[in-house]
Amino acid sequence: MLSAVEMKARMRGDLLGALKAKRADEIAVLRSLLAAIDNAEAPPIDTAPAFGTSAEVERLLLTEAQLREVLRREMEEREQAAEELARLGQGDHADALLRQAEIAARYFTPDAGTTG
């Protein structure tokens, strides 16, 4: 699997392609995954700089396991929501979420470091 920096670069490239092709589901998923990774890289609030210093703080470096956990969580949230919507008779919405989970799974799988 790629490092978080490499994965984000790959996702940004894929996002650009999705934007050009107007693939709404893919755009939504990639933006969400990038935001989830960015949030996971944010340092805890208690490590923020004191008054009078730069507002910029160094981001955390995610391990491969942490990155996989972020991606797994994003994928599973969509799958669980799809199951609930299907149970409630909202098949169209459930199908859309399952498509989004499939897109997220592209980045979670062990061969996520390869193109495709």
mmCIF file of N, CA and C in Angstrom:
data_model
loop_
_atom_site.group_PDB
_atom_site.id
_atom_site.type_symbol
_atom_site.label_atom_id
_atom_site.label_comp_id
_atom_site.label_asym_id
_atom_site.label_seq_id
_atom_site.Cartn_x
_atom_site.Cartn_y
_atom_site.Cartn_z
ATOM 1 N N MET A 1 0.848 -1.183 0.000
ATOM 2 C CA MET A 1 0.000 0.000 0.000
ATOM 3 C C MET A 1 0.891 1.244 0.000
ATOM 4 N N LEU A 2 0.404 2.300 -0.601
ATOM 5 C CA LEU A 2 1.136 3.556 -0.662
ATOM 6 C C LEU A 2 1.144 4.258 0.688
ATOM 7 N N SER A 3 2.097 5.160 0.879
ATOM 8 C CA SER A 3 2.085 6.002 2.075
ATOM 9 C C SER A 3 0.912 6.969 1.956
ATOM 10 N N ALA A 4 0.574 7.634 3.060
ATOM 11 C CA ALA A 4 -0.538 8.586 3.043
ATOM 12 C C ALA A 4 -0.283 9.699 2.033
ATOM 13 N N VAL A 5 0.944 10.179 1.969
ATOM 14 C CA VAL A 5 1.286 11.253 1.024
ATOM 15 C C VAL A 5 1.092 10.766 -0.413
ATOM 16 N N GLU A 6 1.579 9.571 -0.703
ATOM 17 C CA GLU A 6 1.442 9.014 -2.051
ATOM 18 C C GLU A 6 -0.019 8.711 -2.379
ATOM 19 N N MET A 7 -0.753 8.195 -1.386
ATOM 20 C CA MET A 7 -2.161 7.875 -1.601
ATOM 21 C C MET A 7 -2.956 9.144 -1.888
ATOM 22 N N LYS A 8 -2.690 10.200 -1.126
ATOM 23 C CA LYS A 8 -3.400 11.455 -1.362
ATOM 24 C C LYS A 8 -3.073 12.014 -2.745
ATOM 25 N N ALA A 9 -1.832 11.892 -3.176
ATOM 26 C CA ALA A 9 -1.455 12.361 -4.511
ATOM 27 C C ALA A 9 -2.199 11.563 -5.578
ATOM 28 N N ARG A 10 -2.285 10.259 -5.379
ATOM 29 C CA ARG A 10 -3.018 9.418 -6.329
ATOM 30 C C ARG A 10 -4.490 9.807 -6.354
ATOM 31 N N MET A 11 -5.075 10.009 -5.170
ATOM 32 C CA MET A 11 -6.488 10.379 -5.094
ATOM 33 C C MET A 11 -6.746 11.733 -5.750
ATOM 34 N N ARG A 12 -5.837 12.672 -5.549
ATOM 35 C CA ARG A 12 -6.007 13.991 -6.178
ATOM 36 C C ARG A 12 -5.966 13.874 -7.708
ATOM 37 N N GLY A 13 -5.082 13.033 -8.202
ATOM 38 C CA GLY A 13 -5.042 12.798 -9.649
ATOM 39 C C GLY A 13 -6.323 12.155 -10.144
ATOM 40 N N ASP A 14 -6.813 11.173 -9.387
ATOM 41 C CA ASP A 14 -8.067 10.516 -9.748
ATOM 42 C C ASP A 14 -9.237 11.495 -9.657
ATOM 43 N N LEU A 15 -9.197 12.389 -8.659
ATOM 44 C CA LEU A 15 -10.249 13.396 -8.502
ATOM 45 C C LEU A 15 -10.280 14.325 -9.711
ATOM 46 N N LEU A 16 -9.129 14.732 -10.171
ATOM 47 C CA LEU A 16 -9.061 15.599 -11.350
ATOM 48 C C LEU A 16 -9.705 14.907 -12.552
ATOM 49 N N GLY A 17 -9.386 13.626 -12.733
ATOM 50 C CA GLY A 17 -9.996 12.870 -13.826
ATOM 51 C C GLY A 17 -11.504 12.746 -13.671
ATOM 52 N N ALA A 18 -11.964 12.521 -12.441
ATOM 53 C CA ALA A 18 -13.398 12.400 -12.179
ATOM 54 C C ALA A 18 -14.110 13.730 -12.418
ATOM 55 N N LEU A 19 -13.463 14.826 -12.039
ATOM 56 C CA LEU A 19 -14.049 16.148 -12.274
ATOM 57 C C LEU A 19 -14.193 16.414 -13.771
ATOM 58 N N LYS A 20 -13.160 16.100 -14.524
ATOM 59 C CA LYS A 20 -13.205 16.317 -15.976
ATOM 60 C C LYS A 20 -14.285 15.464 -16.629
ATOM 61 N N ALA A 21 -14.458 14.237 -16.136
ATOM 62 C CA ALA A 21 -15.440 13.318 -16.703
ATOM 63 C C ALA A 21 -16.820 13.474 -16.068
ATOM 64 N N LYS A 22 -16.925 14.331 -15.057
ATOM 65 C CA LYS A 22 -18.198 14.609 -14.369
ATOM 66 C C LYS A 22 -18.811 13.348 -13.760
ATOM 67 N N ARG A 23 -17.967 12.563 -13.086
ATOM 68 C CA ARG A 23 -18.428 11.351 -12.396
ATOM 69 C C ARG A 23 -18.738 11.723 -10.942
ATOM 70 N N ALA A 24 -19.995 12.079 -10.689
ATOM 71 C CA ALA A 24 -20.407 12.652 -9.405
ATOM 72 C C ALA A 24 -20.115 11.739 -8.217
ATOM 73 N N ASP A 25 -20.439 10.455 -8.332
ATOM 74 C CA ASP A 25 -20.192 9.540 -7.206
ATOM 75 C C ASP A 25 -18.710 9.487 -6.864
ATOM 76 N N GLU A 26 -17.880 9.385 -7.888
ATOM 77 C CA GLU A 26 -16.442 9.298 -7.664
ATOM 78 C C GLU A 26 -15.898 10.597 -7.066
ATOM 79 N N ILE A 27 -16.399 11.723 -7.534
ATOM 80 C CA ILE A 27 -15.983 13.021 -6.991
ATOM 81 C C ILE A 27 -16.304 13.090 -5.505
ATOM 82 N N ALA A 28 -17.530 12.717 -5.150
ATOM 83 C CA ALA A 28 -17.960 12.780 -3.750
ATOM 84 C C ALA A 28 -17.108 11.876 -2.865
ATOM 85 N N VAL A 29 -16.853 10.662 -3.331
ATOM 86 C CA VAL A 29 -16.075 9.711 -2.537
ATOM 87 C C VAL A 29 -14.639 10.193 -2.365
ATOM 88 N N LEU A 30 -14.023 10.628 -3.439
ATOM 89 C CA LEU A 30 -12.626 11.066 -3.352
ATOM 90 C C LEU A 30 -12.478 12.283 -2.449
ATOM 91 N N ARG A 31 -13.399 13.216 -2.543
ATOM 92 C CA ARG A 31 -13.337 14.379 -1.646
ATOM 93 C C ARG A 31 -13.492 13.943 -0.194
ATOM 94 N N SER A 32 -14.394 13.015 0.036
ATOM 95 C CA SER A 32 -14.618 12.514 1.389
ATOM 96 C C SER A 32 -13.398 11.763 1.922
ATOM 97 N N LEU A 33 -12.794 10.917 1.090
ATOM 98 C CA LEU A 33 -11.609 10.174 1.515
ATOM 99 C C LEU A 33 -10.441 11.109 1.807
ATOM 100 N N LEU A 34 -10.240 12.092 0.947
ATOM 101 C CA LEU A 34 -9.157 13.056 1.172
ATOM 102 C C LEU A 34 -9.383 13.832 2.468
ATOM 103 N N ALA A 35 -10.623 14.223 2.723
ATOM 104 C CA ALA A 35 -10.929 14.942 3.961
ATOM 105 C C ALA A 35 -10.710 14.050 5.178
ATOM 106 N N ALA A 36 -11.095 12.779 5.079
ATOM 107 C CA ALA A 36 -10.909 11.858 6.201
ATOM 108 C C ALA A 36 -9.425 11.666 6.509
ATOM 109 N N ILE A 37 -8.607 11.558 5.474
ATOM 110 C CA ILE A 37 -7.160 11.418 5.685
ATOM 111 C C ILE A 37 -6.596 12.693 6.291
ATOM 112 N N ASP A 38 -7.005 13.843 5.752
ATOM 113 C CA ASP A 38 -6.544 15.121 6.311
ATOM 114 C C ASP A 38 -6.924 15.244 7.782
ATOM 115 N N ASN A 39 -8.142 14.851 8.124
ATOM 116 C CA ASN A 39 -8.579 14.915 9.521
ATOM 117 C C ASN A 39 -7.751 13.990 10.403
ATOM 118 N N ALA A 40 -7.429 12.814 9.898
ATOM 119 C CA ALA A 40 -6.621 11.869 10.673
ATOM 120 C C ALA A 40 -5.198 12.380 10.867
ATOM 121 N N GLU A 41 -4.732 13.201 9.939
ATOM 122 C CA GLU A 41 -3.379 13.752 10.035
ATOM 123 C C GLU A 41 -3.304 14.999 10.920
ATOM 124 N N ALA A 42 -4.452 15.516 11.324
ATOM 125 C CA ALA A 42 -4.457 16.720 12.158
ATOM 126 C C ALA A 42 -3.940 16.379 13.551
ATOM 127 N N PRO A 43 -3.033 17.188 14.076
ATOM 128 C CA PRO A 43 -2.516 16.917 15.420
ATOM 129 C C PRO A 43 -3.597 17.190 16.462
ATOM 130 N N PRO A 44 -3.506 16.546 17.615
ATOM 131 C CA PRO A 44 -4.472 16.808 18.680
ATOM 132 C C PRO A 44 -4.455 18.293 19.053
ATOM 133 N N ILE A 45 -5.566 18.787 19.509
ATOM 134 C CA ILE A 45 -5.685 20.207 19.842
ATOM 135 C C ILE A 45 -4.674 20.624 20.896
ATOM 136 N N ASP A 46 -4.364 19.758 21.838
ATOM 137 C CA ASP A 46 -3.441 20.132 22.912
ATOM 138 C C ASP A 46 -2.010 20.349 22.423
ATOM 139 N N THR A 47 -1.717 19.989 21.168
ATOM 140 C CA THR A 47 -0.375 20.232 20.639
ATOM 141 C C THR A 47 -0.326 21.483 19.767
ATOM 142 N N ALA A 48 -1.415 22.243 19.760
ATOM 143 C CA ALA A 48 -1.451 23.470 18.960
ATOM 144 C C ALA A 48 -0.472 24.488 19.538
ATOM 145 N N PRO A 49 0.038 25.361 18.699
ATOM 146 C CA PRO A 49 1.003 26.352 19.187
ATOM 147 C C PRO A 49 0.359 27.340 20.153
ATOM 148 N N ALA A 50 1.171 27.903 21.005
ATOM 149 C CA ALA A 50 0.693 28.901 21.961
ATOM 150 C C ALA A 50 0.459 30.219 21.237
ATOM 151 N N PHE A 51 -0.168 31.149 21.922
ATOM 152 C CA PHE A 51 -0.415 32.469 21.337
ATOM 153 C C PHE A 51 0.892 33.103 20.904
ATOM 154 N N GLY A 52 0.828 33.839 19.820
ATOM 155 C CA GLY A 52 2.003 34.551 19.349
ATOM 156 C C GLY A 52 2.906 33.746 18.444
ATOM 157 N N THR A 53 2.536 32.500 18.163
ATOM 158 C CA THR A 53 3.349 31.682 17.263
ATOM 159 C C THR A 53 2.562 31.408 15.994
ATOM 160 N N SER A 54 3.204 30.823 15.062
ATOM 161 C CA SER A 54 2.572 30.512 13.787
ATOM 162 C C SER A 54 1.371 29.598 13.985
ATOM 163 N N ALA A 55 0.350 29.820 13.200
ATOM 164 C CA ALA A 55 -0.839 28.970 13.257
ATOM 165 C C ALA A 55 -0.606 27.647 12.535
ATOM 166 N N GLU A 56 0.489 27.553 11.825
ATOM 167 C CA GLU A 56 0.796 26.327 11.098
ATOM 168 C C GLU A 56 1.447 25.317 12.037
ATOM 169 N N VAL A 57 0.906 24.120 12.049
ATOM 170 C CA VAL A 57 1.504 23.044 12.831
ATOM 171 C C VAL A 57 1.771 21.878 11.891
ATOM 172 N N GLU A 58 2.767 21.115 12.223
ATOM 173 C CA GLU A 58 3.128 19.970 11.398
ATOM 174 C C GLU A 58 2.044 18.910 11.489
ATOM 175 N N ARG A 59 1.671 18.359 10.343
ATOM 176 C CA ARG A 59 0.674 17.292 10.294
ATOM 177 C C ARG A 59 1.302 16.000 10.810
ATOM 178 N N LEU A 60 0.452 15.124 11.321
ATOM 179 C CA LEU A 60 0.909 13.809 11.745
ATOM 180 C C LEU A 60 1.177 12.958 10.502
ATOM 181 N N LEU A 61 2.126 12.068 10.598
ATOM 182 C CA LEU A 61 2.387 11.120 9.516
ATOM 183 C C LEU A 61 1.664 9.820 9.852
ATOM 184 N N LEU A 62 0.725 9.434 9.015
ATOM 185 C CA LEU A 62 -0.027 8.209 9.261
ATOM 186 C C LEU A 62 0.806 6.993 8.877
ATOM 187 N N THR A 63 0.720 5.968 9.703
ATOM 188 C CA THR A 63 1.331 4.693 9.343
ATOM 189 C C THR A 63 0.435 4.013 8.314
ATOM 190 N N GLU A 64 0.943 2.980 7.693
ATOM 191 C CA GLU A 64 0.126 2.230 6.740
ATOM 192 C C GLU A 64 -1.122 1.686 7.429
ATOM 193 N N ALA A 65 -0.974 1.194 8.649
ATOM 194 C CA ALA A 65 -2.118 0.651 9.388
ATOM 195 C C ALA A 65 -3.152 1.737 9.674
ATOM 196 N N GLN A 66 -2.695 2.924 10.042
ATOM 197 C CA GLN A 66 -3.626 4.023 10.309
ATOM 198 C C GLN A 66 -4.348 4.453 9.035
ATOM 199 N N LEU A 67 -3.624 4.511 7.938
ATOM 200 C CA LEU A 67 -4.235 4.876 6.661
ATOM 201 C C LEU A 67 -5.273 3.836 6.263
ATOM 202 N N ARG A 68 -4.927 2.566 6.393
ATOM 203 C CA ARG A 68 -5.882 1.501 6.066
ATOM 204 C C ARG A 68 -7.125 1.600 6.941
ATOM 205 N N GLU A 69 -6.948 1.945 8.213
ATOM 206 C CA GLU A 69 -8.088 2.074 9.122
ATOM 207 C C GLU A 69 -9.005 3.213 8.690
ATOM 208 N N VAL A 70 -8.438 4.334 8.310
ATOM 209 C CA VAL A 70 -9.242 5.470 7.834
ATOM 210 C C VAL A 70 -10.045 5.053 6.603
ATOM 211 N N LEU A 71 -9.390 4.414 5.649
ATOM 212 C CA LEU A 71 -10.058 3.999 4.420
ATOM 213 C C LEU A 71 -11.101 2.917 4.692
ATOM 214 N N ARG A 72 -10.779 1.980 5.572
ATOM 215 C CA ARG A 72 -11.736 0.918 5.931
ATOM 216 C C ARG A 72 -12.988 1.519 6.551
ATOM 217 N N ARG A 73 -12.790 2.455 7.454
ATOM 218 C CA ARG A 73 -13.919 3.092 8.137
ATOM 219 C C ARG A 73 -14.822 3.815 7.127
ATOM 220 N N GLU A 74 -14.236 4.535 6.202
ATOM 221 C CA GLU A 74 -15.020 5.250 5.187
ATOM 222 C C GLU A 74 -15.819 4.273 4.320
ATOM 223 N N MET A 75 -15.194 3.174 3.936
ATOM 224 C CA MET A 75 -15.854 2.176 3.113
ATOM 225 C C MET A 75 -16.998 1.515 3.890
ATOM 226 N N GLU A 76 -16.724 1.123 5.127
ATOM 227 C CA GLU A 76 -17.731 0.422 5.922
ATOM 228 C C GLU A 76 -18.897 1.318 6.304
ATOM 229 N N GLU A 77 -18.655 2.600 6.526
ATOM 230 C CA GLU A 77 -19.753 3.520 6.833
ATOM 231 C C GLU A 77 -20.755 3.545 5.687
ATOM 232 N N ARG A 78 -20.260 3.559 4.475
ATOM 233 C CA ARG A 78 -21.149 3.565 3.314
ATOM 234 C C ARG A 78 -21.896 2.238 3.185
ATOM 235 N N GLU A 79 -21.207 1.135 3.427
ATOM 236 C CA GLU A 79 -21.856 -0.174 3.340
ATOM 237 C C GLU A 79 -22.952 -0.312 4.393
ATOM 238 N N GLN A 80 -22.679 0.120 5.614
ATOM 239 C CA GLN A 80 -23.671 0.022 6.681
ATOM 240 C C GLN A 80 -24.870 0.921 6.412
ATOM 241 N N ALA A 81 -24.611 2.123 5.923
ATOM 242 C CA ALA A 81 -25.711 3.029 5.591
ATOM 243 C C ALA A 81 -26.552 2.448 4.456
ATOM 244 N N ALA A 82 -25.905 1.815 3.488
ATOM 245 C CA ALA A 82 -26.627 1.197 2.373
ATOM 246 C C ALA A 82 -27.523 0.070 2.873
ATOM 247 N N GLU A 83 -27.014 -0.741 3.798
ATOM 248 C CA GLU A 83 -27.825 -1.823 4.365
ATOM 249 C C GLU A 83 -29.056 -1.265 5.059
ATOM 250 N N GLU A 84 -28.874 -0.204 5.825
ATOM 251 C CA GLU A 84 -29.993 0.404 6.549
ATOM 252 C C GLU A 84 -31.010 0.997 5.572
ATOM 253 N N LEU A 85 -30.536 1.677 4.552
ATOM 254 C CA LEU A 85 -31.452 2.253 3.566
ATOM 255 C C LEU A 85 -32.201 1.166 2.804
ATOM 256 N N ALA A 86 -31.526 0.082 2.468
ATOM 257 C CA ALA A 86 -32.190 -1.029 1.788
ATOM 258 C C ALA A 86 -33.267 -1.625 2.690
ATOM 259 N N ARG A 87 -32.961 -1.749 3.974
ATOM 260 C CA ARG A 87 -33.928 -2.278 4.936
ATOM 261 C C ARG A 87 -35.161 -1.380 5.015
ATOM 262 N N LEU A 88 -34.961 -0.083 4.826
ATOM 263 C CA LEU A 88 -36.058 0.882 4.896
ATOM 264 C C LEU A 88 -36.749 1.084 3.547
ATOM 265 N N GLY A 89 -36.360 0.294 2.554
ATOM 266 C CA GLY A 89 -37.004 0.377 1.251
ATOM 267 C C GLY A 89 -36.489 1.488 0.355
ATOM 268 N N GLN A 90 -35.337 2.013 0.663
ATOM 269 C CA GLN A 90 -34.737 3.085 -0.141
ATOM 270 C C GLN A 90 -33.652 2.493 -1.047
ATOM 271 N N GLY A 91 -34.074 1.622 -1.939
ATOM 272 C CA GLY A 91 -33.142 0.883 -2.783
ATOM 273 C C GLY A 91 -32.236 1.746 -3.639
ATOM 274 N N ASP A 92 -32.780 2.828 -4.201
ATOM 275 C CA ASP A 92 -31.959 3.690 -5.061
ATOM 276 C C ASP A 92 -30.829 4.336 -4.275
ATOM 277 N N HIS A 93 -31.156 4.831 -3.087
ATOM 278 C CA HIS A 93 -30.127 5.457 -2.248
ATOM 279 C C HIS A 93 -29.113 4.419 -1.772
ATOM 280 N N ALA A 94 -29.610 3.227 -1.454
ATOM 281 C CA ALA A 94 -28.717 2.151 -1.019
ATOM 282 C C ALA A 94 -27.755 1.773 -2.140
ATOM 283 N N ASP A 95 -28.266 1.682 -3.354
ATOM 284 C CA ASP A 95 -27.409 1.347 -4.499
ATOM 285 C C ASP A 95 -26.333 2.403 -4.714
ATOM 286 N N ALA A 96 -26.707 3.671 -4.556
ATOM 287 C CA ALA A 96 -25.729 4.758 -4.725
ATOM 288 C C ALA A 96 -24.623 4.644 -3.683
ATOM 289 N N LEU A 97 -24.997 4.337 -2.446
ATOM 290 C CA LEU A 97 -23.989 4.190 -1.394
ATOM 291 C C LEU A 97 -23.105 2.975 -1.631
ATOM 292 N N LEU A 98 -23.672 1.909 -2.150
ATOM 293 C CA LEU A 98 -22.861 0.729 -2.463
ATOM 294 C C LEU A 98 -21.868 1.033 -3.581
ATOM 295 N N ARG A 99 -22.292 1.829 -4.566
ATOM 296 C CA ARG A 99 -21.356 2.240 -5.622
ATOM 297 C C ARG A 99 -20.226 3.074 -5.016
ATOM 298 N N GLN A 100 -20.577 3.948 -4.080
ATOM 299 C CA GLN A 100 -19.551 4.755 -3.421
ATOM 300 C C GLN A 100 -18.604 3.874 -2.610
ATOM 301 N N ALA A 101 -19.143 2.859 -1.931
ATOM 302 C CA ALA A 101 -18.298 1.940 -1.161
ATOM 303 C C ALA A 101 -17.338 1.193 -2.085
ATOM 304 N N GLU A 102 -17.810 0.836 -3.275
ATOM 305 C CA GLU A 102 -16.945 0.158 -4.247
ATOM 306 C C GLU A 102 -15.812 1.074 -4.704
ATOM 307 N N ILE A 103 -16.116 2.351 -4.877
ATOM 308 C CA ILE A 103 -15.078 3.310 -5.261
ATOM 309 C C ILE A 103 -14.053 3.429 -4.135
ATOM 310 N N ALA A 104 -14.530 3.545 -2.902
ATOM 311 C CA ALA A 104 -13.624 3.644 -1.748
ATOM 312 C C ALA A 104 -12.772 2.390 -1.623
ATOM 313 N N ALA A 105 -13.345 1.235 -1.948
ATOM 314 C CA ALA A 105 -12.627 -0.037 -1.831
ATOM 315 C C ALA A 105 -11.416 -0.096 -2.755
ATOM 316 N N ARG A 106 -11.442 0.666 -3.841
ATOM 317 C CA ARG A 106 -10.286 0.688 -4.751
ATOM 318 C C ARG A 106 -9.016 1.131 -4.026
ATOM 319 N N TYR A 107 -9.178 1.978 -3.041
ATOM 320 C CA TYR A 107 -8.030 2.541 -2.328
ATOM 321 C C TYR A 107 -7.705 1.755 -1.062
ATOM 322 N N PHE A 108 -8.599 0.887 -0.649
ATOM 323 C CA PHE A 108 -8.417 0.105 0.573
ATOM 324 C C PHE A 108 -7.756 -1.233 0.306
ATOM 325 N N THR A 109 -7.935 -1.781 -0.863
ATOM 326 C CA THR A 109 -7.448 -3.123 -1.160
ATOM 327 C C THR A 109 -5.925 -3.197 -1.080
ATOM 328 N N PRO A 110 -5.376 -4.382 -0.792
ATOM 329 C CA PRO A 110 -3.923 -4.532 -0.649
ATOM 330 C C PRO A 110 -3.127 -4.048 -1.856
ATOM 331 N N ASP A 111 -3.700 -4.125 -3.061
ATOM 332 C CA ASP A 111 -2.973 -3.677 -4.246
ATOM 333 C C ASP A 111 -3.298 -2.225 -4.595
ATOM 334 N N ALA A 112 -3.731 -1.445 -3.596
ATOM 335 C CA ALA A 112 -4.118 -0.052 -3.832
ATOM 336 C C ALA A 112 -2.957 0.802 -4.312
ATOM 337 N N GLY A 113 -1.755 0.314 -4.187
ATOM 338 C CA GLY A 113 -0.607 1.073 -4.659
ATOM 339 C C GLY A 113 -0.410 0.995 -6.157
ATOM 340 N N THR A 114 -1.159 0.118 -6.809
ATOM 341 C CA THR A 114 -1.021 -0.009 -8.253
ATOM 342 C C THR A 114 -2.055 0.866 -8.936
ATOM 343 N N THR A 115 -1.828 1.184 -10.167
ATOM 344 C CA THR A 115 -2.797 1.990 -10.894
ATOM 345 C C THR A 115 -3.978 1.131 -11.279
ATOM 346 N N GLY A 116 -5.139 1.793 -11.360
ATOM 347 C CA GLY A 116 -6.301 1.044 -11.793
ATOM 348 C C GLY A 116 -7.523 1.382 -11.133
#
